[in-house]
GROMACS .gro file of C-alpha atoms in nm:
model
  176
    1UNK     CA    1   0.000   0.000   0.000
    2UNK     CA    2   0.150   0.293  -0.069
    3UNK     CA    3   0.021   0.677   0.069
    4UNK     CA    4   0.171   1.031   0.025
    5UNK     CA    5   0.374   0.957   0.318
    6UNK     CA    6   0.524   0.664   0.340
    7UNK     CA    7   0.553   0.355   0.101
    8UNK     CA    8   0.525   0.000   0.278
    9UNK     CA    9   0.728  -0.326   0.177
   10UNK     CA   10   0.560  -0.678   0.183
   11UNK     CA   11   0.625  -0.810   0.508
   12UNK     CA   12   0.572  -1.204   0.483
   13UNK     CA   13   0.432  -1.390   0.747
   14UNK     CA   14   0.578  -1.668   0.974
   15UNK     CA   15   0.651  -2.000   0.833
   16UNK     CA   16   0.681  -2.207   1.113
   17UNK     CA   17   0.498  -2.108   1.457
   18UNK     CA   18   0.152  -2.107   1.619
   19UNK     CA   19  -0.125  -2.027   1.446
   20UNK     CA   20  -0.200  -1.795   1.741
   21UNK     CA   21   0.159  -1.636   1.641
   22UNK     CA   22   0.021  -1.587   1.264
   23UNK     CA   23  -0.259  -1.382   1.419
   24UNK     CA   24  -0.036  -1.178   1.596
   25UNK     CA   25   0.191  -1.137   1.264
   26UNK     CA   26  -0.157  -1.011   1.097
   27UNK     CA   27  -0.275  -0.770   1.388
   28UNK     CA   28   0.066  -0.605   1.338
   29UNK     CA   29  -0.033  -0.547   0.962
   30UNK     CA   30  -0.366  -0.411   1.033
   31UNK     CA   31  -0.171  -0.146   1.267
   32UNK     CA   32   0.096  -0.032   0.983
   33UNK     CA   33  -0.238  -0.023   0.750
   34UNK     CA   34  -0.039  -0.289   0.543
   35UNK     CA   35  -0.343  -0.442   0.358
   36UNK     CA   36  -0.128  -0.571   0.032
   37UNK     CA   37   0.080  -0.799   0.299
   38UNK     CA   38  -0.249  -0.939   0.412
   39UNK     CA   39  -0.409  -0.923   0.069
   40UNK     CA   40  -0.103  -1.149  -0.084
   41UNK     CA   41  -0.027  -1.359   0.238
   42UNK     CA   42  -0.339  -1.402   0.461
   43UNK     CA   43  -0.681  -1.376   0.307
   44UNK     CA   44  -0.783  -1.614   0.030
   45UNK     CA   45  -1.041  -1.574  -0.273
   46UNK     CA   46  -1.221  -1.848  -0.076
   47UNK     CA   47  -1.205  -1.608   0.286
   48UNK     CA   48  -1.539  -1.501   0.443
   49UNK     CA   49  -1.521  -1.223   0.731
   50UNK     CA   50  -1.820  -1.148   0.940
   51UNK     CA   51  -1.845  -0.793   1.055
   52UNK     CA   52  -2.095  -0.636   1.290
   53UNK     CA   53  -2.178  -0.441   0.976
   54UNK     CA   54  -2.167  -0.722   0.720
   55UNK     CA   55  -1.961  -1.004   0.580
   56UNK     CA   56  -1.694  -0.997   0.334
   57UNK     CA   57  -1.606  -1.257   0.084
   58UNK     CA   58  -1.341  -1.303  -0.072
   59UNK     CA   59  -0.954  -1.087  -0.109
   60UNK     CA   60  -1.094  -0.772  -0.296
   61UNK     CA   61  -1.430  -0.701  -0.061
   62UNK     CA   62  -1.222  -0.786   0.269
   63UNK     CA   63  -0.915  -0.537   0.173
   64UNK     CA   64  -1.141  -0.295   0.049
   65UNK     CA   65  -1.320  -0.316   0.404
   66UNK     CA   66  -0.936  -0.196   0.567
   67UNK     CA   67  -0.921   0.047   0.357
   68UNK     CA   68  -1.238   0.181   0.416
   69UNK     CA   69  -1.156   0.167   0.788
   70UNK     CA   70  -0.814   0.308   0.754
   71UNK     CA   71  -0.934   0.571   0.601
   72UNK     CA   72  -1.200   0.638   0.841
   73UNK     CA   73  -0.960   0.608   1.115
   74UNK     CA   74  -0.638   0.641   1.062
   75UNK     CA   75  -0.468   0.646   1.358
   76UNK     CA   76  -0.647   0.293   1.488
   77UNK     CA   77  -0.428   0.091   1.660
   78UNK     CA   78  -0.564  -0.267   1.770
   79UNK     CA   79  -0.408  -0.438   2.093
   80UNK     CA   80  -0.412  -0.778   2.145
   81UNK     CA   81  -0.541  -0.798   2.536
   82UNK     CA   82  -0.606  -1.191   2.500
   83UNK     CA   83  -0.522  -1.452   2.235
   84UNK     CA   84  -0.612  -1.824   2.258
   85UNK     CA   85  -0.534  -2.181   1.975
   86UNK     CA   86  -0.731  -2.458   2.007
   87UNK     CA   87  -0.664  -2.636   1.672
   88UNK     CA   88  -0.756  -2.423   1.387
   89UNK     CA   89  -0.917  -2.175   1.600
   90UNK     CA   90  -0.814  -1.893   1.743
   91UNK     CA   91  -0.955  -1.632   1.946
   92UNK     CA   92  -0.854  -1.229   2.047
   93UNK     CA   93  -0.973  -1.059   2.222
   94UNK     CA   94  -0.872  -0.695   2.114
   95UNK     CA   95  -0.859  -0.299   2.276
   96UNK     CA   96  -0.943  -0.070   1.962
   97UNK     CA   97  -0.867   0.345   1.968
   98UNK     CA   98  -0.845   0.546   1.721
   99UNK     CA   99  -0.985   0.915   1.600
  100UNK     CA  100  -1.362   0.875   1.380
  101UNK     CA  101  -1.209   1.133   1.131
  102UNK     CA  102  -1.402   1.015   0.806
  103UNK     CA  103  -1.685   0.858   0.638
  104UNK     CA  104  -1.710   0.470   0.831
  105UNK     CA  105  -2.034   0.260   0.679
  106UNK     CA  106  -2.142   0.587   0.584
  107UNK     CA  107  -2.122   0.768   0.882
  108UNK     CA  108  -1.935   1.065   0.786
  109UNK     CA  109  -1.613   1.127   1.041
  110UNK     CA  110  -1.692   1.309   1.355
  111UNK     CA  111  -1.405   1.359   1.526
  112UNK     CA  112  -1.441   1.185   1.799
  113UNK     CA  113  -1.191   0.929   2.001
  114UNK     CA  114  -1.266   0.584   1.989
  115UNK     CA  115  -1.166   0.345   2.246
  116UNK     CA  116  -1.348   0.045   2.290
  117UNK     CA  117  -1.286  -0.358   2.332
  118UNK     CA  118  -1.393  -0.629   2.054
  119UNK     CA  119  -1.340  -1.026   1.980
  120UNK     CA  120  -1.218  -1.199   1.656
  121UNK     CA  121  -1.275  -1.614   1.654
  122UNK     CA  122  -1.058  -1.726   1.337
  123UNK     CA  123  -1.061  -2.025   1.165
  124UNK     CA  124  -0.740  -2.094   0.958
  125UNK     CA  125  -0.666  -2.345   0.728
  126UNK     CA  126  -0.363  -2.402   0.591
  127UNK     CA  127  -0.262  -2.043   0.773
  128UNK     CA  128  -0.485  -1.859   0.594
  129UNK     CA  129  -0.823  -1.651   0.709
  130UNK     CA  130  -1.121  -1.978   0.595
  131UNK     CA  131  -1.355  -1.715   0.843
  132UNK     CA  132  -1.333  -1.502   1.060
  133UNK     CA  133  -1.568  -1.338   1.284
  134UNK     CA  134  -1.558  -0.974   1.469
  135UNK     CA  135  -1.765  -0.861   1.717
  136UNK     CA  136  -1.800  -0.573   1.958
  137UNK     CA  137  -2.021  -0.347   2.128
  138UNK     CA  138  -2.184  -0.117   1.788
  139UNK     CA  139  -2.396   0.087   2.092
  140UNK     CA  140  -2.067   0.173   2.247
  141UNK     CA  141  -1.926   0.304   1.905
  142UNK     CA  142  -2.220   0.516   1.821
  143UNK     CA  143  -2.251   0.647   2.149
  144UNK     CA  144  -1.865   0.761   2.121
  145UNK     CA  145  -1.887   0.886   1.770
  146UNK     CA  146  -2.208   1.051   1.892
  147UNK     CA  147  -2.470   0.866   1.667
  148UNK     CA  148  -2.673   0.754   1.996
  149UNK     CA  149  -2.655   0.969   2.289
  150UNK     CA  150  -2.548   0.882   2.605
  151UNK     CA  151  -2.695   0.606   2.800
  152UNK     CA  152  -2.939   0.697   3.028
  153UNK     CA  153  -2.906   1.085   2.945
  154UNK     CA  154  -3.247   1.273   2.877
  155UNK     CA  155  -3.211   1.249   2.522
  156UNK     CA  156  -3.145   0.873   2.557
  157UNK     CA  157  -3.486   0.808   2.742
  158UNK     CA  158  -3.680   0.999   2.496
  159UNK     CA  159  -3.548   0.804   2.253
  160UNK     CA  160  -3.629   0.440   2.411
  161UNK     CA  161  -3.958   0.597   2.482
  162UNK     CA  162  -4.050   0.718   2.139
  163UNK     CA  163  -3.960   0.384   2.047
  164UNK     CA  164  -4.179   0.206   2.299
  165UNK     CA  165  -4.455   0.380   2.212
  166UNK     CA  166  -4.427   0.304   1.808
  167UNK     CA  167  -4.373  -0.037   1.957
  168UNK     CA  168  -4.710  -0.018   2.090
  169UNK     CA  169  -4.897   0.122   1.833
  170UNK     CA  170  -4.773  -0.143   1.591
  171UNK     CA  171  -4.859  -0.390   1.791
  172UNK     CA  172  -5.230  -0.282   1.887
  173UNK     CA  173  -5.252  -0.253   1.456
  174UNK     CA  174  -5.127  -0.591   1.429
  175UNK     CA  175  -5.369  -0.746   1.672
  176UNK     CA  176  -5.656  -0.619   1.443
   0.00000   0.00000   0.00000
């Protein structure tokens, strides 16, 4: 990948090792933005990622997914709190910050830190991505990028109760 900055060079991952040590090779790519390493090296054509906001298949939709997100936020940086192998599994569990500072799933950028705790569950085969699956709390990110308001503030319980009472309505219109 190369920017007006800086120009990257293919970083190959680990031969030998753990698979748990080829996720930790790829979580270092994600944080120099190197999606051509993982494009060449890690995903397959066959590769199916499940997002909280959709799923991926295949090289092309999953890289153009980073890209999206690096663009969105530049300065993410993904920690590895937890990692855990059981076969061809492995799990992470993740600490994500960053700056929102442009358009994410079409949410245009707001400014506004980040900082918030996810899981991947992989499943490799022959130590390459066959799925994975990310999840974390999308309430928590909307409430920091602003999207939602605070939980529990006034704005928040006029919202719940807004949608309570459409709730309601549409169910006493079903019943009839």
């Amino acid at each position: 990948m190369t920017d007006s900055s800086h120009t990257l060079t293919y970083i190959a991952p680990p031969r030998d090792g753990s698979y748990a040590e080829l996720v930790r090779w790829a979580f270092g790519r994600l944080n120099a933005k190197d999606v051509d390493s993982l494009r060449d090296s890690w995903w397959t054509a066959d590769s199916v990622v499940h997002f909280p906001t959709g799923t991926c298949r295949g090289t092309d939709e999953i890289a153009a997914y980073f890209e999206q997100t690096f663009a969105a936020v530049a300065d993410l940086d993904l920690e590895i709190v937890a990692i855990a192998e059981s076969g061809d599994d492995v799990f992470v569990h993740w600490h994500l910050t960053g700056r929102h500072a442009g358009t994410f799933v079409g949410i245009d950028g707001t400014g506004q830190r980040i900082d918030f705790e996810g899981m991947d569950h992989f499943v490799l085969a022959d130590r390459k991505v066959a799925t994975n699956t990310v999840r974390y709390d999308q309430m928590e990110f909307a409430r920091q990028i602003k999207l939602l308001p605070p939980d529990g503030s006034l704005a928040d319980q006029a919202l719940k109760a807004a949608f309570n009472a459409k709730t309601r309505v549409v169910g006493i219109v079903s019943r009839r």
